[in-house]
Amino acid sequence: MLEVTDLTRAYGTAGSAHLALKDVSLRVADGELVSIVGPSGCGKSTLLRCVAGLLPPTSGQVVLNGTPVTRVPGRLGVVFQDYSRSLYPWLSVRDNVALPLRRTMRGRPARRQAAAASLAAVGLTDAGHRYPWQLSGGMQQRVAIARALACDPVLLLMDEPFGSVDAQTREDLEDLILRVRAERGITILLVTHDIDESVYVGDRVIVLTPGPGQIRADLAAPLPQPRDQITTKELPEFVHLRSEVSRLVRGKPLAPSDDTPAPSDDTPARAAAPAKPGAS
Amino acid sequence: MNVRDLAVSAARRLRWARQWLVLATAVGLWQLWAESRKSAFFPPPSAIGSRMHQLWFSGPASHLFLTSNATGNILPSLERILLGLGIVIVVGVPLGIALGRSPAVTAFLDPLLQFGRSIPVVTAAPVFIALFKIGTQMEVATIVAGTIWPLLLNTIDGAASVDPVQIQTARAFRLSGWQRLTTVILPSAMPKIFAGLRLALSVSLILMVFSELIGSSNGIGYEMTNASNAFDLPTLWAVLVLLGILGYVLNAILYGIENVALAWHRGARQHTS
Ligand SMILES: Nc1ncnc2c1ncn2[C@@H]1O[C@H](COP(=O)(O)OP(=O)(O)O)[C@@H](O)[C@H]1O
Ligand SMILES: [Mg+2]
């Protein structure tokens, strides 16, 4: 269980502070996949960095499985927004993936073996000896995912992970994430600015307001699992939900015949979290 | 090896052959010109070559054909360069990394750094003579004082410009401070460190000769002083050529090390451009 309570984060010094996030509260059940959408600059990356323990909140707190997050928690996987900069060009793909195991696993052979298994899980069995810059963007993104999965995380944070790959690769990667979640029951927070993606992968979609980021809406996405790029996107529920998220992101009011409680800034609509989607 | 690799290696060999051809032609022209002039100031390459052989490379096979002159003068000079560079690396790289990762301290010390590197070290050599007396200590001190700056400033720059995303990634994967240093900061700064080393190497040759010219009882610069006093021009020219060869070989060695250590850097640059 991940609990974020009244999280506020300002950048800059007291006099010229710039508020990036304001009073964000959310709860994420184990094994849940929550999409976070919002316009560029609304504080999505800031939210993830606070949850990861990389950035101390200005006020409010993050609690993961009962423990307040004050520094980077164990068994956390992170996929950063800019994969081409977060993979190390001087390390082979295998050593990049093995890097997070430095802290927990003794011996290079063991780490390399774990890295190979993680690479196999994302469909990159043969790329281990190559260097990141020898791979396509989509493959590099898979490496970043394999690296985040290598330490067997319970919580996976992904910041616009598929922002700069082509449409086909993007769909493949979305399905990869859904498969990994189904297999391992990892809790996932996925930040995106792509509305279709947020609805397609999420059990819930959280919409943030333009900066300072606040929760505008918290919608359940009760679409059947397993999801499918073609049939799921044809479902009336999908079409309805994506229009709704789209309106919320643009700041327009909801469509009238809507049975979801209307969200407001101080009491965000909280849809019931689906029970353990990872187990289904 | 595929066709493309073969083509690349053929082109490389061709370029190499052409470079040597240019050098050989230049030496040949010099030979013809010097023979026709018969000037005492510009001996022909053949005379310089035989002088080099006679001075340094006509020793017994058991000493790798090195004469006692060679072991008595070339080796001490090489030793001073290597010792000086060794000290500079051991001091400059850790210090540069530490300063590069603490921008506040570096900003504070910046006037000092700028001042230090602006002093022309050759003019400081008399100070070192007074401090250390004549001999290896003073020469090594001069080399260290002159080569520390390019290496230190380049290392600071390299450590300061590590991509923050790379640091944050390392933090997100809970690498310890030491692991961040060895697996992220140091490799990332390595291209700049090597740039500093290349500068330091060329400066070290100059300072080695200079410090031996002004105060030494052996070494290549000392041999030069003697030849100059004796008006022995073939030996002076032989020393110049020897210095050229030494510089070339030391650079080639450094380049070879860099080629291996920074293979990723060249590869990554080729792939993104
Ligand atoms: N390190 C920083 N220093 C100052 N301001 C920042 C910093 N990081 C982000 N910001 C500001 O905070 C706001 C939210 O940024 P961010 O969380 O990156 O948004 P998003 O990921 O949604 O695009 C933006 O206005 C951005 O300019
Ligand atoms: Mg962002």
Coordinates of C-alpha atoms and ligand atoms in Angstrom, one line a residue:
Chain A
M1 CA 0.0 0.0 0.0
L2 CA 1.3 3.4 -1.0
E3 CA -0.2 6.4 0.7
V4 CA 0.6 9.9 -0.3
T5 CA -0.8 12.5 2.1
D6 CA -1.1 16.2 1.4
L7 CA 2.1 16.2 -0.6
T8 CA 3.3 19.7 -1.4
R9 CA 6.5 20.5 -3.1
A10 CA 8.0 23.9 -3.9
Y11 CA 11.2 24.7 -5.9
G12 CA 13.5 27.6 -5.2
T13 CA 14.2 29.5 -2.0
A14 CA 11.6 30.9 0.3
G15 CA 11.3 34.3 -1.3
S16 CA 10.9 33.1 -4.9
A17 CA 9.4 29.7 -4.3
H18 CA 7.7 28.1 -7.2
L19 CA 4.9 25.6 -6.2
A20 CA 5.1 22.5 -8.4
L21 CA 2.7 20.2 -6.4
K22 CA 0.0 21.2 -3.9
D23 CA -1.8 19.0 -1.4
V24 CA -1.8 15.8 -3.4
S25 CA -3.2 12.8 -1.6
L26 CA -3.7 9.4 -3.1
R27 CA -3.7 5.7 -2.0
V28 CA -2.5 2.9 -4.3
A29 CA -3.3 -0.7 -3.3
D30 CA -0.7 -3.4 -3.8
G31 CA -0.6 -4.6 -7.4
E32 CA -2.6 -1.7 -8.7
L33 CA -1.5 0.2 -11.8
V34 CA -2.3 3.9 -11.6
S35 CA -1.9 6.2 -14.6
I36 CA -1.2 9.8 -13.9
V37 CA -2.0 12.3 -16.6
G38 CA -1.7 16.1 -16.8
P39 CA -0.3 18.8 -18.9
S40 CA 3.4 19.3 -19.3
G41 CA 4.9 21.1 -16.3
C42 CA 2.1 20.2 -13.9
G43 CA 4.4 18.4 -11.5
K44 CA 4.1 14.8 -12.6
S45 CA 7.9 14.1 -12.4
T46 CA 8.0 16.0 -9.1
L47 CA 5.4 13.7 -7.7
L48 CA 7.3 10.6 -8.8
R49 CA 10.6 11.9 -7.5
C50 CA 8.9 12.5 -4.1
V51 CA 7.4 9.0 -4.1
A52 CA 10.9 7.6 -5.0
G53 CA 12.5 9.4 -2.0
L54 CA 14.7 11.3 -4.4
L55 CA 13.2 14.6 -3.4
P56 CA 12.0 15.6 0.1
P57 CA 8.5 17.0 0.1
T58 CA 8.1 20.6 1.3
S59 CA 5.1 19.3 3.4
G60 CA 3.0 16.2 3.6
Q61 CA 4.4 12.7 3.4
V62 CA 4.7 9.5 1.5
V63 CA 4.2 6.2 3.3
L64 CA 5.1 2.9 1.6
N65 CA 3.8 -0.3 3.3
G66 CA 3.6 1.5 6.6
T67 CA 7.1 3.1 6.5
P68 CA 7.5 6.8 5.8
V69 CA 9.7 7.4 2.7
T70 CA 12.6 9.6 3.7
R71 CA 15.1 8.1 1.3
V72 CA 15.0 5.8 -1.6
P73 CA 13.2 2.6 -0.4
G74 CA 14.4 -0.9 -1.1
R75 CA 12.8 -2.9 -4.0
L76 CA 11.9 0.2 -5.9
G77 CA 12.2 0.3 -9.7
V78 CA 12.3 3.6 -11.6
V79 CA 12.2 4.2 -15.3
F80 CA 13.1 7.8 -16.0
Q81 CA 11.6 10.1 -18.6
D82 CA 14.8 10.3 -20.6
Y83 CA 16.0 6.8 -21.1
S84 CA 18.9 7.7 -23.5
R85 CA 20.4 9.8 -20.7
S86 CA 19.7 7.5 -17.8
L87 CA 21.4 4.4 -19.4
Y88 CA 25.2 4.6 -18.9
P89 CA 27.0 4.6 -22.3
W90 CA 30.2 3.1 -20.8
L91 CA 28.5 0.0 -19.5
S92 CA 27.2 -2.8 -21.7
V93 CA 23.5 -3.5 -21.6
R94 CA 24.0 -6.3 -19.2
D95 CA 26.1 -4.3 -16.8
N96 CA 23.5 -1.5 -17.0
V97 CA 20.8 -3.9 -15.9
A98 CA 23.0 -5.5 -13.3
L99 CA 23.9 -2.1 -11.7
P100 CA 20.9 -1.8 -9.3
L101 CA 21.9 -5.3 -7.9
R102 CA 25.2 -3.9 -6.7
R103 CA 23.6 -3.1 -3.4
T104 CA 21.8 -6.4 -2.8
M105 CA 23.6 -9.2 -4.6
R106 CA 27.1 -10.4 -4.0
G107 CA 29.3 -11.4 -6.9
R108 CA 29.4 -10.3 -10.5
P109 CA 28.4 -13.7 -12.0
A110 CA 25.2 -13.8 -9.9
R111 CA 24.4 -10.3 -10.9
R112 CA 25.0 -10.9 -14.5
Q113 CA 22.8 -14.0 -14.4
A114 CA 20.0 -12.0 -12.8
A115 CA 20.5 -9.3 -15.4
A116 CA 20.2 -11.8 -18.2
A117 CA 17.0 -13.1 -16.8
S118 CA 15.6 -9.6 -16.5
L119 CA 16.6 -8.9 -20.1
A120 CA 14.9 -12.1 -21.2
A121 CA 11.7 -10.9 -19.5
V122 CA 11.6 -7.9 -21.7
G123 CA 12.5 -9.8 -24.9
L124 CA 16.1 -8.8 -25.2
T125 CA 17.8 -12.1 -24.7
D126 CA 20.7 -11.4 -27.1
A127 CA 21.4 -7.8 -26.5
G128 CA 23.4 -8.1 -23.2
H129 CA 26.9 -7.7 -24.6
R130 CA 26.0 -4.7 -26.7
Y131 CA 26.1 -1.1 -25.6
P132 CA 23.0 1.1 -25.2
W133 CA 23.9 3.4 -28.0
Q134 CA 24.0 0.5 -30.4
L135 CA 20.3 -0.1 -29.8
S136 CA 17.1 1.5 -31.2
G137 CA 15.1 3.8 -29.0
G138 CA 12.5 1.1 -28.3
M139 CA 15.2 -1.4 -27.3
Q140 CA 16.9 1.1 -25.0
Q141 CA 13.5 1.7 -23.3
R142 CA 13.2 -2.1 -22.8
V143 CA 16.7 -2.0 -21.3
A144 CA 15.6 0.7 -18.9
I145 CA 12.5 -1.4 -18.0
A146 CA 14.7 -4.5 -17.5
R147 CA 17.0 -2.6 -15.2
A148 CA 14.0 -1.4 -13.2
L149 CA 12.7 -4.9 -12.9
A150 CA 16.1 -6.5 -12.0
C151 CA 15.9 -5.8 -8.3
D152 CA 12.5 -7.5 -8.2
P153 CA 10.6 -4.3 -7.2
V154 CA 7.4 -4.1 -5.3
L155 CA 6.8 -0.6 -6.6
L156 CA 7.6 0.5 -10.1
L157 CA 7.6 4.2 -11.0
M158 CA 7.6 5.1 -14.7
D159 CA 7.9 8.7 -15.9
E160 CA 6.6 9.1 -19.4
P161 CA 8.3 5.8 -20.3
F162 CA 7.2 5.7 -23.9
G163 CA 7.4 9.3 -24.8
S164 CA 9.8 9.1 -27.6
V165 CA 9.3 5.8 -29.4
D166 CA 7.1 5.1 -32.5
A167 CA 3.5 4.1 -32.1
Q168 CA 3.9 0.4 -32.8
T169 CA 6.8 0.1 -30.3
R170 CA 4.8 2.1 -27.8
E171 CA 1.9 -0.4 -28.0
D172 CA 4.3 -3.3 -27.6
L173 CA 5.8 -1.7 -24.5
E174 CA 2.4 -0.9 -23.0
D175 CA 1.5 -4.6 -23.3
L176 CA 4.9 -5.6 -21.9
I177 CA 4.1 -3.5 -18.8
L178 CA 0.6 -5.1 -18.5
R179 CA 2.1 -8.6 -18.8
V180 CA 4.8 -7.9 -16.2
R181 CA 2.3 -6.5 -13.8
A182 CA 0.0 -9.5 -14.3
E183 CA 2.9 -11.9 -13.8
R184 CA 4.5 -10.3 -10.7
G185 CA 1.8 -8.2 -9.1
I186 CA 4.0 -5.1 -8.9
T187 CA 2.4 -1.8 -7.9
I188 CA 2.9 0.6 -10.7
L189 CA 2.6 4.4 -11.0
L190 CA 2.9 5.4 -14.6
V191 CA 3.1 9.0 -15.6
T192 CA 2.1 9.9 -19.2
H193 CA 0.7 12.7 -21.2
D194 CA -1.0 10.3 -23.6
I195 CA -4.6 10.0 -22.7
D196 CA -5.3 6.8 -24.6
E197 CA -2.3 5.2 -22.9
S198 CA -3.5 6.3 -19.5
V199 CA -6.9 4.7 -19.9
Y200 CA -5.5 1.6 -21.7
V201 CA -3.0 0.5 -19.1
G202 CA -4.5 1.9 -15.9
D203 CA -6.7 0.4 -13.3
R204 CA -7.2 4.0 -12.3
V205 CA -6.5 7.3 -14.0
I206 CA -5.5 10.3 -11.9
V207 CA -5.7 13.7 -13.7
L208 CA -3.6 16.5 -12.4
T209 CA -4.4 20.2 -12.8
P210 CA -1.9 22.5 -14.5
G211 CA 0.8 23.7 -12.1
P212 CA 0.8 23.7 -9.2
G213 CA -0.4 20.1 -9.6
Q214 CA -3.4 19.1 -7.7
I215 CA -5.7 16.1 -8.2
R216 CA -8.5 17.1 -10.5
A217 CA -10.0 13.6 -10.8
D218 CA -9.3 10.0 -9.8
L219 CA -11.2 7.7 -12.1
A220 CA -11.6 4.0 -12.1
A221 CA -11.0 2.3 -15.4
P222 CA -13.0 -0.9 -15.1
L223 CA -12.0 -2.3 -18.4
P224 CA -11.7 -6.1 -18.7
Q225 CA -8.3 -7.8 -18.3
P226 CA -6.3 -8.8 -20.2
R227 CA -6.4 -5.8 -22.3
D228 CA -6.0 -5.8 -26.0
Q229 CA -4.7 -3.0 -28.2
I230 CA -7.6 -3.4 -30.7
T231 CA -10.6 -4.8 -28.9
T232 CA -10.2 -2.9 -25.6
K233 CA -9.9 0.3 -27.5
E234 CA -13.2 -0.5 -29.3
L235 CA -15.2 -0.9 -26.1
P236 CA -17.7 1.9 -25.4
E237 CA -16.4 2.1 -21.9
F238 CA -12.9 2.9 -23.2
V239 CA -14.2 5.5 -25.6
H240 CA -16.3 7.1 -22.9
L241 CA -13.4 7.1 -20.4
R242 CA -10.9 8.6 -22.7
S243 CA -13.2 11.4 -23.7
E244 CA -13.8 12.1 -20.0
V245 CA -10.1 12.1 -19.2
S246 CA -9.5 14.3 -22.2
R247 CA -12.1 16.9 -21.0
L248 CA -10.5 16.8 -17.5
V249 CA -7.0 17.3 -18.8
R250 CA -8.3 20.3 -20.9
G251 CA -10.1 21.6 -17.8
K252 CA -13.6 21.3 -19.4
P253 CA -16.6 20.2 -17.3
L254 CA -17.6 16.6 -17.4
A255 CA -20.3 15.3 -19.8
P256 CA -23.7 15.6 -18.1
S257 CA -24.9 11.9 -18.1
D258 CA -22.0 10.8 -16.0
D259 CA -22.3 8.5 -13.0
T260 CA -18.9 9.1 -11.6
P261 CA -19.0 11.6 -8.8
A262 CA -18.0 15.1 -10.0
P263 CA -14.5 15.9 -8.8
S264 CA -13.6 19.1 -7.1
D265 CA -10.3 20.4 -6.1
D266 CA -10.4 19.8 -2.4
T267 CA -12.3 16.5 -2.3
P268 CA -11.1 14.5 -5.3
A269 CA -13.4 11.9 -6.6
R270 CA -12.0 8.6 -5.4
A271 CA -13.3 5.6 -7.3
A272 CA -13.1 2.3 -5.5
A273 CA -9.8 0.6 -6.3
P274 CA -10.3 -2.7 -8.1
A275 CA -9.4 -5.7 -6.0
K276 CA -6.0 -7.1 -6.7
P277 CA -5.8 -6.8 -10.4
G278 CA -2.5 -8.6 -10.4
A279 CA -4.2 -11.8 -9.1
S280 CA -6.9 -11.9 -11.8
Chain B
M1 CA 35.6 -9.4 -40.4
N2 CA 33.2 -8.2 -43.1
V3 CA 33.8 -6.3 -46.3
R4 CA 33.3 -3.0 -44.6
D5 CA 35.8 -3.7 -41.9
L6 CA 38.3 -4.7 -44.5
A7 CA 37.7 -1.5 -46.4
V8 CA 38.2 0.5 -43.3
S9 CA 41.4 -1.2 -42.3
A10 CA 42.7 -0.9 -45.9
A11 CA 42.0 2.8 -45.8
R12 CA 43.7 3.2 -42.5
R13 CA 46.8 1.4 -43.8
L14 CA 46.9 3.6 -46.8
R15 CA 46.7 6.7 -44.7
W16 CA 49.5 5.4 -42.5
A17 CA 51.7 4.7 -45.5
R18 CA 51.0 8.1 -46.9
Q19 CA 52.0 9.8 -43.6
W20 CA 55.3 7.9 -43.5
L21 CA 55.9 8.7 -47.2
V22 CA 55.5 12.5 -46.4
L23 CA 58.0 12.2 -43.5
A24 CA 60.5 10.2 -45.6
T25 CA 60.3 12.7 -48.4
A26 CA 60.9 15.6 -46.1
V27 CA 63.9 13.9 -44.6
G28 CA 65.3 13.0 -48.1
L29 CA 64.9 16.6 -49.2
W30 CA 66.7 17.9 -46.1
Q31 CA 69.5 15.4 -46.7
L32 CA 70.0 16.6 -50.3
W33 CA 69.8 20.3 -49.3
A34 CA 72.2 19.9 -46.3
E35 CA 74.7 17.9 -48.4
S36 CA 74.8 20.6 -51.0
R37 CA 75.2 23.4 -48.4
K38 CA 77.7 21.6 -46.2
S39 CA 76.7 24.0 -43.4
A40 CA 78.0 23.4 -39.9
F41 CA 74.7 24.6 -38.5
F42 CA 72.5 22.3 -40.4
P43 CA 74.0 18.8 -40.6
P44 CA 72.3 16.3 -42.9
P45 CA 69.9 13.7 -41.3
S46 CA 72.4 10.9 -42.0
A47 CA 75.0 12.7 -39.8
I48 CA 72.4 13.3 -37.1
G49 CA 71.3 9.7 -37.3
S50 CA 74.8 8.3 -37.0
R51 CA 75.4 10.7 -34.1
M52 CA 72.3 9.4 -32.3
H53 CA 73.5 5.9 -32.9
Q54 CA 76.9 6.6 -31.6
L55 CA 75.7 8.5 -28.6
W56 CA 72.9 6.3 -27.4
F57 CA 72.2 3.1 -29.4
S58 CA 75.6 1.5 -29.9
G59 CA 75.8 -0.2 -26.6
P60 CA 76.1 -3.9 -25.8
A61 CA 73.2 -6.2 -26.7
S62 CA 72.9 -7.1 -23.0
H63 CA 71.8 -3.5 -22.4
L64 CA 69.4 -3.5 -25.3
F65 CA 72.1 -1.7 -27.3
L66 CA 71.8 1.3 -25.0
T67 CA 75.1 3.1 -24.2
S68 CA 75.9 4.3 -20.8
N69 CA 75.2 7.8 -22.1
A70 CA 71.6 6.7 -22.9
T71 CA 71.0 5.0 -19.6
G72 CA 72.7 7.9 -17.8
N73 CA 70.7 10.7 -19.5
I74 CA 67.6 9.4 -21.3
L75 CA 66.4 7.1 -18.5
P76 CA 66.6 9.8 -15.8
S77 CA 64.7 12.2 -18.0
L78 CA 62.0 9.6 -18.7
E79 CA 61.8 8.8 -15.0
R80 CA 61.2 12.4 -14.2
I81 CA 58.4 12.7 -16.7
L82 CA 56.7 9.5 -15.5
L83 CA 57.2 10.4 -11.8
G84 CA 55.9 13.9 -12.4
L85 CA 52.9 12.7 -14.3
G86 CA 52.3 9.9 -11.8
I87 CA 52.2 12.4 -8.9
V88 CA 50.0 14.7 -10.9
I89 CA 47.5 11.9 -11.7
V90 CA 47.4 10.7 -8.1
V91 CA 46.9 14.2 -6.7
G92 CA 45.0 15.9 -9.6
V93 CA 42.3 13.3 -10.4
P94 CA 40.9 12.8 -6.8
L95 CA 41.2 16.5 -6.1
G96 CA 39.6 17.5 -9.3
I97 CA 36.8 15.0 -8.8
A98 CA 36.2 16.3 -5.2
L99 CA 36.2 19.9 -6.4
G100 CA 34.1 19.2 -9.4
R101 CA 31.4 17.6 -7.2
S102 CA 31.4 20.6 -4.8
P103 CA 30.5 23.6 -6.9
A104 CA 30.4 25.9 -3.8
V105 CA 34.0 25.1 -2.8
T106 CA 35.2 25.4 -6.5
A107 CA 33.5 28.8 -6.9
F108 CA 35.2 29.9 -3.7
L109 CA 38.6 28.7 -4.8
D110 CA 38.2 29.7 -8.4
P111 CA 40.3 32.9 -8.2
L112 CA 43.1 30.8 -6.7
L113 CA 42.9 28.2 -9.5
Q114 CA 42.8 30.9 -12.2
F115 CA 45.8 32.6 -10.6
G116 CA 47.8 29.4 -10.2
R117 CA 47.3 28.3 -13.7
S118 CA 48.3 31.7 -15.1
I119 CA 51.8 31.6 -13.6
P120 CA 54.2 30.6 -16.3
V121 CA 55.8 27.7 -14.6
V122 CA 59.2 28.0 -16.3
T123 CA 59.6 31.3 -14.5
A124 CA 58.9 29.5 -11.2
A125 CA 61.7 27.0 -11.8
P126 CA 64.4 29.3 -10.1
V127 CA 62.1 29.2 -7.0
F128 CA 62.2 25.4 -7.1
I129 CA 66.0 25.4 -7.4
A130 CA 66.1 27.4 -4.2
L131 CA 63.6 25.1 -2.5
F132 CA 64.9 21.7 -3.6
K133 CA 68.4 22.3 -4.8
I134 CA 69.5 20.9 -8.1
G135 CA 68.5 17.4 -9.0
T136 CA 65.6 15.1 -9.6
Q137 CA 63.4 16.6 -6.8
M138 CA 63.5 20.1 -8.3
E139 CA 62.9 18.8 -11.8
V140 CA 59.9 16.7 -10.8
A141 CA 58.6 19.6 -8.8
T142 CA 58.7 21.8 -11.9
I143 CA 56.9 19.2 -14.0
V144 CA 54.3 18.7 -11.3
A145 CA 53.7 22.4 -10.9
G146 CA 53.2 22.9 -14.6
T147 CA 51.1 19.8 -15.4
I148 CA 48.8 19.8 -12.4
W149 CA 46.7 22.7 -13.9
P150 CA 45.6 21.2 -17.2
L151 CA 44.7 17.9 -15.5
L152 CA 43.1 19.5 -12.4
L153 CA 41.0 22.0 -14.4
N154 CA 39.9 19.4 -16.9
T155 CA 39.0 16.9 -14.2
I156 CA 37.0 19.5 -12.3
D157 CA 35.1 20.3 -15.5
G158 CA 34.5 16.6 -16.2
A159 CA 33.2 15.9 -12.7
A160 CA 31.1 19.0 -12.6
S161 CA 29.4 18.3 -15.9
V162 CA 28.2 14.7 -15.2
D163 CA 24.6 14.6 -16.4
P164 CA 22.3 15.0 -13.4
V165 CA 20.0 12.4 -14.8
Q166 CA 22.8 9.9 -14.5
I167 CA 23.4 10.9 -10.9
Q168 CA 19.7 10.7 -10.1
T169 CA 19.5 7.3 -11.7
A170 CA 22.4 6.0 -9.5
R171 CA 20.6 7.4 -6.4
A172 CA 17.3 5.8 -7.5
F173 CA 19.1 2.4 -7.6
R174 CA 20.6 3.1 -4.2
L175 CA 24.2 2.9 -5.2
S176 CA 26.5 4.0 -2.3
G177 CA 28.6 7.1 -2.6
W178 CA 31.6 5.1 -3.5
Q179 CA 29.7 3.1 -6.2
R180 CA 28.4 6.3 -7.6
L181 CA 31.9 7.7 -7.8
T182 CA 33.5 4.6 -9.4
T183 CA 30.7 3.6 -11.8
V184 CA 29.1 6.9 -12.7
I185 CA 31.2 10.0 -12.0
L186 CA 34.7 8.7 -12.8
P187 CA 33.7 7.1 -16.2
S188 CA 31.6 10.1 -17.1
A189 CA 34.6 12.5 -16.4
M190 CA 37.1 10.2 -18.1
P191 CA 37.0 11.9 -21.6
K192 CA 37.9 15.2 -20.0
I193 CA 40.5 13.6 -17.8
F194 CA 42.2 12.2 -20.8
A195 CA 42.1 15.6 -22.6
G196 CA 43.8 17.0 -19.5
L197 CA 46.4 14.2 -19.6
R198 CA 47.3 14.8 -23.2
L199 CA 47.9 18.5 -22.4
A200 CA 49.9 17.5 -19.3
L201 CA 52.1 15.1 -21.3
S202 CA 53.1 17.7 -23.8
V203 CA 53.8 20.3 -21.1
S204 CA 55.8 17.7 -19.1
L205 CA 58.2 17.2 -22.0
I206 CA 58.9 20.9 -22.2
L207 CA 59.3 21.3 -18.5
M208 CA 61.6 18.2 -18.3
V209 CA 64.0 19.7 -20.8
F210 CA 63.8 23.2 -19.4
S211 CA 64.4 22.2 -15.8
E212 CA 67.4 20.1 -16.9
L213 CA 68.7 22.9 -18.9
I214 CA 68.9 25.2 -15.9
G215 CA 69.8 22.9 -13.2
S216 CA 70.8 19.2 -13.5
S217 CA 73.8 16.9 -13.5
N218 CA 72.3 14.5 -16.0
G219 CA 69.3 14.1 -18.4
I220 CA 68.5 15.0 -21.9
G221 CA 68.4 18.7 -21.2
Y222 CA 71.8 18.5 -19.4
E223 CA 73.3 16.8 -22.5
M224 CA 71.8 19.6 -24.5
T225 CA 73.5 22.3 -22.4
N226 CA 76.9 20.5 -22.7
A227 CA 76.5 20.2 -26.5
S228 CA 75.6 23.8 -26.7
N229 CA 78.6 24.9 -24.7
A230 CA 80.9 22.7 -26.8
F231 CA 79.3 24.1 -30.0
D232 CA 78.6 20.4 -30.9
L233 CA 75.8 21.0 -33.4
P234 CA 75.3 17.3 -34.5
T235 CA 74.6 16.4 -30.9
L236 CA 72.2 19.3 -30.4
W237 CA 70.3 18.2 -33.5
A238 CA 70.4 14.6 -32.3
V239 CA 68.9 15.6 -29.0
L240 CA 66.1 17.5 -30.8
V241 CA 65.3 14.5 -32.9
L242 CA 65.3 12.3 -29.9
L243 CA 62.9 14.6 -28.1
G244 CA 60.6 14.5 -31.1
I245 CA 60.7 10.8 -31.1
L246 CA 60.1 10.6 -27.3
G247 CA 57.1 13.0 -27.6
Y248 CA 55.7 11.0 -30.4
V249 CA 56.1 7.6 -28.6
L250 CA 54.7 8.9 -25.3
N251 CA 51.7 10.4 -27.1
A252 CA 51.1 7.2 -29.0
I253 CA 51.1 5.2 -25.8
L254 CA 48.7 7.6 -24.2
Y255 CA 46.5 7.5 -27.3
G256 CA 46.5 3.7 -27.2
I257 CA 45.4 3.6 -23.6
E258 CA 42.7 6.2 -24.3
N259 CA 41.5 4.2 -27.3
V260 CA 40.8 1.2 -25.1
A261 CA 39.5 3.1 -22.1
L262 CA 37.2 5.4 -24.0
A263 CA 36.1 3.0 -26.8
W264 CA 32.5 3.6 -25.5
H265 CA 32.8 7.3 -25.9
R266 CA 33.9 7.2 -29.5
G267 CA 31.2 4.7 -30.2
A268 CA 28.5 6.6 -28.6
R269 CA 29.5 9.8 -30.3
Q270 CA 29.5 8.1 -33.7
H271 CA 26.1 6.7 -33.1
T272 CA 24.4 9.9 -32.1
S273 CA 26.0 12.1 -34.8
Ligands
LIG1 N1 14.8 21.2 -10.2 C1 13.9 22.1 -10.4 N2 14.1 23.4 -10.0 C2 13.2 24.3 -10.2 N3 12.0 24.1 -10.8 C3 11.7 22.9 -11.2 C4 12.6 21.8 -11.0 N4 12.1 20.7 -11.5 C5 10.9 21.0 -12.0 N5 10.6 22.4 -11.8 C6 9.4 23.1 -12.1 O1 8.3 22.4 -11.4 C7 7.2 22.3 -12.3 C8 6.8 20.9 -12.4 O2 7.9 20.2 -13.1 P1 7.8 18.6 -13.4 O3 7.5 17.9 -12.2 O4 9.0 18.3 -14.1 O5 6.5 18.6 -14.4 P2 6.0 17.5 -15.4 O6 6.8 16.3 -15.2 O7 4.6 17.3 -15.2 O8 6.3 18.0 -16.8 C9 7.6 23.0 -13.6 O9 7.1 24.3 -13.6 C10 9.1 23.0 -13.6 O10 9.6 24.1 -14.3
MG2 MG 8.1 15.2 -16.4

